[in-house]
Coordinates of C-alpha atoms and ligand atoms in Angstrom, one line a residue:
Chain D
M1 CA -37.2 -64.3 13.4
I2 CA -33.7 -65.7 14.9
H3 CA -31.3 -63.3 15.4
T4 CA -27.5 -64.3 15.3
F5 CA -25.7 -63.8 18.1
A6 CA -23.5 -61.3 16.3
Q7 CA -26.6 -59.2 15.4
I8 CA -27.8 -58.8 19.0
T9 CA -24.8 -57.8 20.2
Q10 CA -24.7 -54.9 17.6
Q11 CA -28.1 -53.6 18.1
D12 CA -27.4 -53.6 21.8
W13 CA -24.3 -51.6 21.3
L14 CA -26.0 -49.3 18.8
I15 CA -29.1 -48.8 21.8
N16 CA -26.4 -48.2 24.3
L17 CA -24.7 -45.6 22.3
V18 CA -28.0 -43.8 21.5
D19 CA -29.2 -44.1 25.1
T20 CA -25.6 -42.4 26.8
L21 CA -25.9 -39.9 23.9
A22 CA -29.4 -39.2 24.5
D23 CA -28.5 -38.9 28.3
G24 CA -25.7 -36.8 27.9
F25 CA -27.4 -34.2 25.6
Y26 CA -30.5 -33.9 28.4
Q27 CA -27.5 -34.0 31.2
N28 CA -25.4 -31.6 29.7
L29 CA -27.5 -29.0 27.6
I30 CA -31.2 -29.7 28.5
H31 CA -31.2 -30.2 32.1
Q32 CA -31.5 -26.7 34.2
N33 CA -31.2 -25.1 30.8
R34 CA -27.4 -25.9 30.9
F35 CA -27.0 -24.6 27.1
M36 CA -27.5 -21.1 28.5
Y37 CA -24.1 -21.6 29.7
L38 CA -22.7 -22.4 26.2
I39 CA -25.6 -19.3 24.5
N40 CA -24.3 -16.7 26.9
G41 CA -20.8 -17.8 26.7
L42 CA -20.8 -17.4 22.9
K43 CA -22.3 -13.8 23.1
M44 CA -19.7 -12.9 25.5
T45 CA -16.8 -14.2 23.2
L46 CA -18.3 -12.6 20.3
L47 CA -18.9 -9.1 22.2
V48 CA -15.0 -9.1 23.5
T49 CA -13.7 -10.1 20.0
L50 CA -15.7 -7.4 18.4
F51 CA -14.6 -4.7 21.3
S52 CA -10.9 -6.1 20.9
C53 CA -10.9 -6.0 17.1
L54 CA -11.9 -2.2 16.8
L55 CA -9.6 -1.4 19.5
G56 CA -6.5 -3.2 18.0
I57 CA -7.5 -2.0 14.3
L58 CA -7.3 1.7 15.7
L59 CA -4.0 0.7 18.1
G60 CA -2.6 -0.9 14.7
M61 CA -3.1 2.2 12.5
I62 CA -1.5 4.3 15.3
V63 CA 1.6 2.1 15.7
T64 CA 2.3 1.7 12.3
Y65 CA 2.1 5.8 11.9
L66 CA 4.7 5.8 14.8
K67 CA 6.6 2.8 13.5
M68 CA 6.9 4.4 9.9
S69 CA 7.5 8.1 11.2
K70 CA 10.9 9.7 10.7
F71 CA 11.3 10.8 14.3
W72 CA 13.4 8.1 16.0
L73 CA 11.8 8.3 19.6
F74 CA 8.1 7.4 17.7
R75 CA 9.6 4.3 16.2
F76 CA 11.5 3.5 19.6
I77 CA 8.1 3.7 21.3
A78 CA 6.4 1.2 18.4
N79 CA 9.4 -1.1 18.6
I80 CA 9.0 -1.5 22.6
Y81 CA 5.5 -2.0 22.4
L82 CA 5.8 -4.4 19.4
T83 CA 8.7 -6.4 21.4
I84 CA 6.8 -6.4 24.6
I85 CA 3.1 -7.7 23.3
R86 CA 4.9 -10.2 20.7
G87 CA 7.4 -11.5 23.2
T88 CA 4.7 -12.4 26.0
P89 CA 1.9 -14.7 25.9
S90 CA -1.6 -12.9 25.7
V91 CA -2.9 -14.4 28.9
V92 CA 0.0 -13.3 30.6
Q93 CA -1.0 -9.8 29.3
L94 CA -4.5 -10.2 30.2
M95 CA -3.6 -10.9 33.9
I96 CA -1.3 -8.2 34.3
I97 CA -3.7 -5.7 32.7
Y98 CA -6.6 -7.0 35.3
Y99 CA -4.5 -7.5 38.3
V100 CA -1.7 -5.0 38.0
V101 CA -2.9 -2.2 35.9
F102 CA -6.3 -2.0 36.7
G103 CA -5.5 -3.8 40.3
H104 CA -7.2 -1.0 42.5
V105 CA -9.8 0.4 40.0
D106 CA -13.2 -0.9 39.8
I107 CA -13.6 -1.4 36.3
N108 CA -16.1 -3.6 34.1
K109 CA -14.5 -6.8 33.2
I110 CA -15.7 -7.1 29.7
A111 CA -13.7 -3.5 29.1
V112 CA -10.9 -5.1 30.9
A113 CA -10.5 -7.7 28.4
S114 CA -11.6 -5.8 25.3
I115 CA -8.4 -3.2 26.2
A116 CA -6.2 -6.5 26.9
F117 CA -6.9 -8.2 23.9
G118 CA -7.2 -5.0 21.8
I119 CA -3.7 -4.0 23.0
N120 CA -2.4 -7.7 22.0
S121 CA -4.1 -7.7 18.6
G122 CA -2.8 -4.1 17.9
A123 CA 0.7 -5.4 17.5
Y124 CA -0.2 -7.9 14.9
V125 CA -2.5 -5.6 13.0
S126 CA 0.3 -2.8 13.2
E127 CA 2.7 -5.7 11.7
I128 CA 0.0 -6.5 8.7
F129 CA -0.9 -2.7 8.2
R130 CA 3.1 -2.0 7.5
S131 CA 3.3 -4.9 5.2
G132 CA 0.4 -3.5 3.5
I133 CA 1.9 -0.4 3.0
L134 CA 5.3 -1.7 2.0
S135 CA 3.8 -3.7 -0.3
V136 CA 2.5 -1.2 -2.5
D137 CA 5.0 0.1 -5.2
K138 CA 7.2 3.0 -4.5
G139 CA 6.1 4.5 -7.9
Q140 CA 3.0 5.1 -6.7
T141 CA 4.4 7.5 -3.9
E142 CA 6.6 9.1 -6.1
A143 CA 3.9 9.8 -8.8
G144 CA 1.5 11.3 -6.2
R145 CA 4.4 13.5 -4.9
S146 CA 5.6 14.6 -8.0
L147 CA 1.9 15.6 -8.8
G148 CA 2.3 18.2 -5.9
L149 CA 0.0 15.9 -3.5
S150 CA 1.4 16.2 0.3
A151 CA 3.0 12.9 1.7
T152 CA -0.3 12.8 3.7
K153 CA -2.6 13.0 1.0
T154 CA -0.5 10.7 -1.1
M155 CA -1.0 8.1 1.6
V156 CA -4.4 8.7 2.3
L157 CA -5.4 8.9 -1.2
I158 CA -3.3 6.6 -3.1
V159 CA -1.1 4.0 -1.1
L160 CA -3.7 3.2 2.0
P161 CA -6.4 2.2 -0.5
Q162 CA -4.3 -0.4 -2.1
A163 CA -2.6 -1.1 0.9
I164 CA -6.1 -2.2 2.7
K165 CA -7.4 -4.1 -0.4
N166 CA -3.7 -6.2 -0.3
V167 CA -4.0 -6.9 3.3
L168 CA -7.6 -7.7 3.9
P169 CA -7.1 -11.6 3.8
A170 CA -4.4 -10.8 6.5
L171 CA -6.5 -9.0 8.6
F172 CA -9.8 -11.3 8.5
N173 CA -7.0 -14.1 9.3
E174 CA -6.3 -11.9 12.4
A175 CA -9.9 -11.3 13.4
I176 CA -10.4 -15.3 13.6
V177 CA -7.3 -15.7 15.6
L178 CA -8.3 -13.4 18.1
L179 CA -11.8 -14.8 18.3
K180 CA -9.8 -17.8 19.9
E181 CA -7.4 -16.1 21.6
T182 CA -10.1 -14.5 23.9
A183 CA -10.8 -18.3 25.0
V184 CA -8.4 -17.5 27.9
M185 CA -10.8 -14.8 29.4
G186 CA -12.2 -17.0 32.1
Y187 CA -8.6 -16.2 33.7
I188 CA -10.0 -13.1 35.0
G189 CA -13.8 -14.4 35.5
L190 CA -15.4 -13.8 32.6
Q191 CA -17.7 -16.5 31.4
D192 CA -17.3 -16.8 27.5
L193 CA -17.8 -19.9 25.5
A194 CA -14.7 -22.0 26.6
R195 CA -15.6 -21.1 30.7
G196 CA -19.3 -21.9 29.4
G197 CA -18.4 -25.3 28.6
D198 CA -15.9 -25.8 31.4
I199 CA -18.9 -25.0 33.8
I200 CA -21.1 -27.6 32.5
R201 CA -18.4 -30.0 32.6
S202 CA -17.5 -29.3 36.4
Q203 CA -21.6 -29.8 37.3
T204 CA -22.3 -33.0 35.2
Y205 CA -18.3 -34.8 35.7
A206 CA -18.9 -35.4 31.9
A207 CA -15.9 -33.9 30.2
Y208 CA -16.6 -34.7 26.4
F209 CA -19.8 -33.8 25.7
P210 CA -19.7 -30.3 27.0
L211 CA -16.2 -30.0 25.7
L212 CA -16.5 -31.3 22.1
T213 CA -20.0 -29.4 22.0
M214 CA -17.9 -25.9 22.9
A215 CA -15.6 -27.0 20.3
L216 CA -18.1 -27.3 17.6
I217 CA -19.5 -24.1 18.4
Y218 CA -16.2 -22.5 18.1
L219 CA -15.6 -24.4 14.9
V220 CA -19.3 -23.4 13.5
V221 CA -18.4 -19.5 14.2
V222 CA -15.0 -19.8 12.6
M223 CA -16.2 -21.5 9.2
L224 CA -19.1 -18.9 9.0
L225 CA -16.8 -16.1 9.4
S226 CA -14.4 -17.5 7.1
Y227 CA -17.2 -17.9 5.0
I228 CA -18.2 -14.2 4.9
F229 CA -14.7 -12.7 4.7
G230 CA -14.2 -15.4 1.6
L231 CA -17.1 -13.7 0.2
I232 CA -16.0 -10.3 0.7
E233 CA -12.6 -11.2 -0.8
K234 CA -13.9 -12.3 -3.9
R235 CA -15.8 -9.2 -4.1
M236 CA -12.8 -7.1 -4.2
R237 CA -10.8 -9.3 -6.2
L238 CA -13.6 -9.3 -9.2
S239 CA -13.5 -5.5 -9.1
D240 CA -9.8 -5.9 -9.3
N241 CA -10.1 -7.0 -12.9
R242 CA -12.2 -4.5 -13.8
Chain V
M1 CA 14.0 28.8 -16.3
I2 CA 16.1 25.8 -14.6
T3 CA 19.7 26.7 -13.3
V4 CA 21.4 23.7 -11.7
K5 CA 24.9 24.8 -10.1
D6 CA 27.4 22.3 -9.0
L7 CA 24.9 19.3 -8.1
H8 CA 26.2 16.5 -6.0
K9 CA 24.5 13.7 -5.1
H10 CA 25.5 10.0 -3.8
F11 CA 23.9 6.7 -2.4
G12 CA 25.9 5.5 0.3
K13 CA 29.5 5.1 -1.0
L14 CA 28.4 5.5 -4.3
E15 CA 28.5 8.9 -6.2
V16 CA 26.2 9.2 -8.8
L17 CA 26.2 12.9 -9.7
K18 CA 29.6 14.8 -9.4
G19 CA 28.7 18.3 -10.0
I20 CA 26.0 19.0 -12.8
N21 CA 25.9 22.6 -14.0
E22 CA 23.4 23.1 -16.5
H23 CA 21.0 26.2 -17.7
I24 CA 17.8 25.1 -19.4
E25 CA 15.8 28.3 -21.0
K26 CA 11.8 28.3 -21.3
G27 CA 10.7 26.4 -24.3
E28 CA 13.9 24.3 -24.5
K29 CA 13.6 21.0 -25.4
V30 CA 16.5 19.1 -23.5
V31 CA 17.3 15.6 -23.9
V32 CA 19.8 13.6 -21.8
I33 CA 21.5 10.4 -23.1
G34 CA 24.3 8.2 -21.8
P35 CA 25.2 4.8 -20.6
S36 CA 23.0 2.9 -18.0
G37 CA 23.9 4.1 -14.2
S38 CA 25.6 7.5 -15.3
G39 CA 23.0 9.4 -13.3
K40 CA 20.3 10.5 -16.0
S41 CA 17.5 9.6 -13.7
T42 CA 18.8 10.7 -10.5
F43 CA 19.6 14.5 -12.4
L44 CA 16.0 14.3 -13.3
R45 CA 14.7 13.2 -10.1
C46 CA 16.7 15.8 -8.4
L47 CA 15.0 18.7 -10.8
N48 CA 11.7 17.9 -8.8
L49 CA 13.3 16.7 -5.4
L50 CA 12.2 13.2 -5.7
E51 CA 15.9 12.9 -4.9
V52 CA 17.0 15.3 -2.8
P53 CA 20.6 16.6 -3.2
D54 CA 23.7 16.3 -1.4
K55 CA 25.2 19.7 -2.6
G56 CA 24.6 22.5 -5.1
E57 CA 21.8 24.6 -6.2
I58 CA 18.8 24.2 -8.2
I59 CA 17.0 27.2 -9.1
I60 CA 13.2 27.1 -11.2
D61 CA 11.8 30.5 -12.1
G62 CA 14.0 32.4 -10.0
E63 CA 13.5 30.3 -7.0
A64 CA 16.0 28.3 -5.1
I65 CA 14.2 25.0 -4.4
T66 CA 17.2 23.2 -3.0
D67 CA 16.9 25.9 0.1
P68 CA 15.3 24.2 2.9
K69 CA 12.3 26.8 3.4
S70 CA 11.1 26.3 -0.2
D71 CA 7.6 24.8 -0.5
V72 CA 8.2 21.3 -2.3
N73 CA 4.4 20.7 -3.1
K74 CA 4.5 24.0 -4.7
L75 CA 7.3 23.3 -6.7
R76 CA 6.1 20.2 -8.1
Q77 CA 2.9 21.5 -9.3
K78 CA 4.9 23.2 -11.9
M79 CA 6.6 20.2 -12.9
G80 CA 5.2 17.3 -14.8
M81 CA 6.9 13.8 -14.5
V82 CA 6.1 10.7 -16.5
F83 CA 8.1 7.4 -15.4
Q84 CA 9.1 4.6 -17.0
Q85 CA 6.8 2.3 -15.7
F86 CA 3.7 5.0 -15.7
N87 CA 2.9 4.7 -12.3
L88 CA -0.8 5.0 -13.0
F89 CA -3.1 4.8 -9.8
P90 CA -4.6 1.0 -10.4
H91 CA -7.4 1.4 -8.0
L92 CA -8.7 4.7 -9.7
T93 CA -10.4 5.1 -13.0
I94 CA -8.9 6.7 -15.9
M95 CA -10.9 10.0 -15.1
D96 CA -10.0 9.9 -11.3
N97 CA -6.2 9.1 -12.1
I98 CA -6.2 12.8 -14.3
T99 CA -8.6 14.7 -11.9
L100 CA -7.0 13.8 -8.3
A101 CA -4.6 16.1 -8.3
P102 CA -6.1 19.1 -9.5
R103 CA -9.0 18.5 -7.3
K104 CA -7.1 17.4 -4.1
V105 CA -4.0 20.0 -4.6
K106 CA -5.6 23.0 -6.4
G107 CA -9.0 22.5 -5.1
I108 CA -10.8 22.7 -8.5
N109 CA -14.3 21.5 -8.5
K110 CA -15.1 18.2 -10.0
K111 CA -17.0 19.2 -13.0
D112 CA -14.0 22.1 -14.1
A113 CA -11.6 19.2 -13.5
E114 CA -13.6 16.8 -15.7
E115 CA -14.2 19.1 -18.4
K116 CA -10.3 19.8 -18.7
A117 CA -9.7 16.0 -18.2
I118 CA -11.7 15.1 -21.5
E119 CA -9.9 18.1 -23.3
L120 CA -6.7 16.1 -22.5
L121 CA -7.9 12.7 -23.3
K122 CA -9.0 14.0 -26.5
K123 CA -5.4 15.4 -27.0
V124 CA -3.9 11.7 -26.2
G125 CA -6.5 10.4 -28.2
L126 CA -8.1 8.3 -25.4
V127 CA -11.5 9.8 -24.6
D128 CA -13.3 6.5 -24.6
K129 CA -11.4 5.4 -22.0
A130 CA -12.3 7.8 -19.2
Q131 CA -14.5 5.2 -17.3
S132 CA -11.7 2.6 -17.7
Y133 CA -9.0 1.3 -14.9
P134 CA -5.3 1.4 -15.9
N135 CA -5.2 -2.6 -16.1
Q136 CA -7.4 -2.5 -19.0
L137 CA -5.0 -0.4 -21.0
S138 CA -2.2 -1.3 -23.6
G139 CA 1.4 -0.1 -21.9
G140 CA 1.4 2.7 -24.8
Q141 CA -2.0 3.8 -23.6
K142 CA -1.3 4.0 -19.8
Q143 CA 1.8 6.2 -20.9
R144 CA -0.5 8.4 -22.9
I145 CA -2.7 8.6 -19.8
A146 CA 0.2 9.2 -17.5
I147 CA 1.3 12.4 -19.7
A148 CA -2.3 13.2 -19.6
R149 CA -2.6 13.3 -16.0
A150 CA 0.8 15.4 -15.7
L151 CA -0.3 18.0 -17.8
A152 CA -3.8 18.3 -15.8
M153 CA -1.9 20.2 -13.1
E154 CA -0.8 22.7 -16.0
P155 CA 2.9 22.4 -15.3
E156 CA 5.5 25.1 -16.8
I157 CA 8.2 22.1 -17.3
M158 CA 7.8 18.4 -18.2
L159 CA 10.1 15.6 -17.2
F160 CA 10.4 12.2 -18.8
D161 CA 12.3 9.4 -17.6
E162 CA 12.6 6.9 -20.4
P163 CA 8.7 7.0 -21.1
T164 CA 8.9 4.6 -24.0
S165 CA 11.4 2.1 -22.5
A166 CA 8.9 -0.2 -20.7
L167 CA 6.8 -0.2 -23.9
D168 CA 6.4 -3.2 -26.9
P169 CA 8.0 -1.7 -30.0
E170 CA 4.7 -1.0 -31.6
M171 CA 3.6 1.1 -29.0
V172 CA 6.3 3.4 -29.0
G173 CA 5.6 5.8 -31.9
E174 CA 2.0 6.8 -30.1
V175 CA 3.8 7.9 -27.3
L176 CA 6.4 9.8 -29.1
N177 CA 3.6 11.5 -31.3
V178 CA 2.2 12.9 -27.8
M179 CA 5.2 14.2 -26.5
R180 CA 6.3 15.9 -30.0
E181 CA 3.0 17.8 -29.9
L182 CA 3.6 18.8 -26.7
A183 CA 7.2 20.3 -27.9
N184 CA 5.6 21.7 -30.9
E185 CA 3.2 23.8 -28.5
G186 CA 6.2 25.2 -26.7
M187 CA 6.4 23.3 -23.4
T188 CA 9.6 22.9 -21.8
M189 CA 11.1 19.5 -21.8
V190 CA 13.7 17.5 -20.0
V191 CA 13.8 14.1 -21.3
V192 CA 15.8 11.2 -20.7
T193 CA 15.6 8.6 -23.9
H194 CA 17.5 5.9 -25.9
E195 CA 15.2 6.9 -28.8
M196 CA 18.1 8.9 -30.8
G197 CA 15.6 9.4 -33.4
F198 CA 13.3 11.3 -31.2
A199 CA 16.5 13.8 -29.9
R200 CA 17.2 14.3 -33.5
E201 CA 13.9 15.5 -34.5
V202 CA 12.8 17.4 -31.4
A203 CA 15.4 18.6 -28.8
S204 CA 16.8 21.9 -28.9
R205 CA 19.8 20.5 -27.1
V206 CA 21.2 16.9 -26.3
L207 CA 23.2 16.4 -23.1
F208 CA 25.3 13.6 -23.1
M209 CA 25.9 12.0 -19.4
D210 CA 28.4 9.6 -18.2
E211 CA 29.9 8.8 -14.8
G212 CA 27.8 11.6 -13.1
V213 CA 28.9 14.3 -15.2
I214 CA 27.7 16.1 -18.2
V215 CA 30.6 15.1 -20.6
E216 CA 29.4 17.2 -23.7
Q217 CA 26.2 19.1 -24.9
N218 CA 25.2 20.3 -28.5
P219 CA 22.4 20.8 -30.7
P220 CA 21.3 17.2 -32.1
D221 CA 22.7 17.6 -35.9
K222 CA 25.9 18.5 -34.1
I223 CA 26.2 15.8 -31.2
F224 CA 24.9 13.3 -33.6
T225 CA 27.0 13.9 -36.6
N226 CA 30.3 15.2 -35.1
P227 CA 30.7 14.4 -31.5
Q228 CA 33.6 15.8 -29.8
N229 CA 34.3 13.9 -26.8
E230 CA 36.1 10.4 -27.0
R231 CA 33.1 9.0 -24.9
T232 CA 30.6 10.6 -26.6
K233 CA 31.6 9.0 -29.8
A234 CA 32.0 5.7 -28.0
F235 CA 28.6 5.4 -26.8
L236 CA 27.1 6.9 -30.1
S237 CA 28.8 4.2 -32.2
K238 CA 27.4 1.7 -29.7
V239 CA 23.5 3.3 -30.5
L240 CA 23.3 4.5 -33.5
Ligands
ATP301 N1 18.0 5.0 -4.5 C1 19.1 4.6 -4.8 N2 19.8 3.9 -4.0 C2 21.0 3.2 -4.3 N3 21.3 3.6 -5.7 C3 20.8 4.1 -6.4 C4 19.5 4.4 -6.1 N4 19.0 5.2 -7.4 C5 20.4 5.3 -8.0 N5 21.3 4.4 -7.7 C6 22.4 4.0 -8.5 O1 23.0 5.2 -9.2 C7 23.5 4.8 -10.3 C8 22.8 5.8 -11.0 O2 21.6 5.5 -11.1 P1 20.4 6.4 -12.6 O3 19.1 5.5 -12.1 O4 20.7 7.6 -12.1 O5 21.2 5.9 -13.6 P2 20.7 6.0 -15.3 O6 21.4 6.9 -15.8 O7 18.9 6.5 -15.2 O8 20.6 4.8 -15.7 P3 19.5 3.6 -16.8 O9 19.9 4.3 -18.2 O10 19.4 2.4 -16.5 O11 18.3 4.2 -16.1 C9 23.2 3.6 -10.2 O12 24.5 2.8 -10.4 C10 22.3 3.1 -9.4 O13 22.3 1.7 -9.2
MG302 MG1 17.4 5.8 -15.5

């Protein structure tokens, strides 16, 4: 069979590409079990995200309470916290907490990162909670109080359940933002997913394969989370139209 | 039962109540009428301290509720309130809407609270809606549930702030019927409304408010047929 010139070069080009990809795959992921950098990195990313999410929600609740308090001092403290956290980059906050706050203390880096990202997230979560509480009609509180429920019981039994339902999408979104934010934890020497990809890059001197693989993993995790959150939201909406 | 002395209230620069004096006896049905913005709602909301008065005294059952030491939550258990916008709790079933306060405030157990709720639902004709949610109900049904919810706390006084104003015309009657029945049972009621027919029929006294004061008050047959004050005349000529 006679091949034309164009067909030959096209085939060579394809063969070359497949070769390069196979080689890149082998060098960057298989050789010396390098994929473990990504697997372990992903575990670290998820772990820190989980801890900081929980801390962020806890702090968010406390700050919301302070911010909505009658006492000016409480509101003042909450405002200082919100201003500082929202006014500085989270990577700077992470470094300050690691090198300054815990600079002379022997403490687990995972704990440090979780605390730093948790403190950061708490500011955003509290704004979400506050907007959720404000989104519940004033008439709900008035109805509760007019029935003789105390302010606290009205908040817990009537306002909060509605507020949380309203802000669930925003909270889920914050969790995803947080997951991506933690990609800077390499700054204090933790090996998360982002750092894992970077380590492979520094060993193989190939940039695109490790970095694109790492990006793909982030993307898949985020899409998976969005999917799960979407299902939960859908269920909540369905139960809304009872 | 309710005594109001020299009640004042302002919002910012706006003086809404400019010295209200009033005495309401047990079992009376007082209907408050007046133009929009005259302070009717504010007056009513001061009675259960949803608005805190600036000046003056409100005495309920011999207790000065305007005294900072008085127990607001205790006071509110004596007074039910029905709102123009119903304000049912959308996340709870009708049953839970009604039993929430008796259980969480008075500590009544679930079974007793639900028995009482069923009784009230029968009274307002909505027993089949116990397991529904508020957004499955019509406006008139919602308002009847709101009345049942308030009654579940066994109040001595019921306050109504334009209970039928947010309703489609064909649903006004069903709500007024429940209120009429309540009145016949001897409940002390203070009702802000534009339903002059209801006022004429049920009220023991009609208060006409304008610009933050009670301008005139008389039994309905008198105030509607022979108003004394010029402002009352002008208002009634517009609404009757
Ligand atoms: N929370 C508030 N803050 C500021 N202004 C208020 C507030 N509540 C009422 N007002 C004002 O006070 C005045 C009296 O209000 P109020 O609701 O008592 O009138 P109303 O007689 O019930 O009128 P309507 O028939 O329209 O319900 C109005 O001008 C209103 O805008
Ligand atoms: Mg009003």
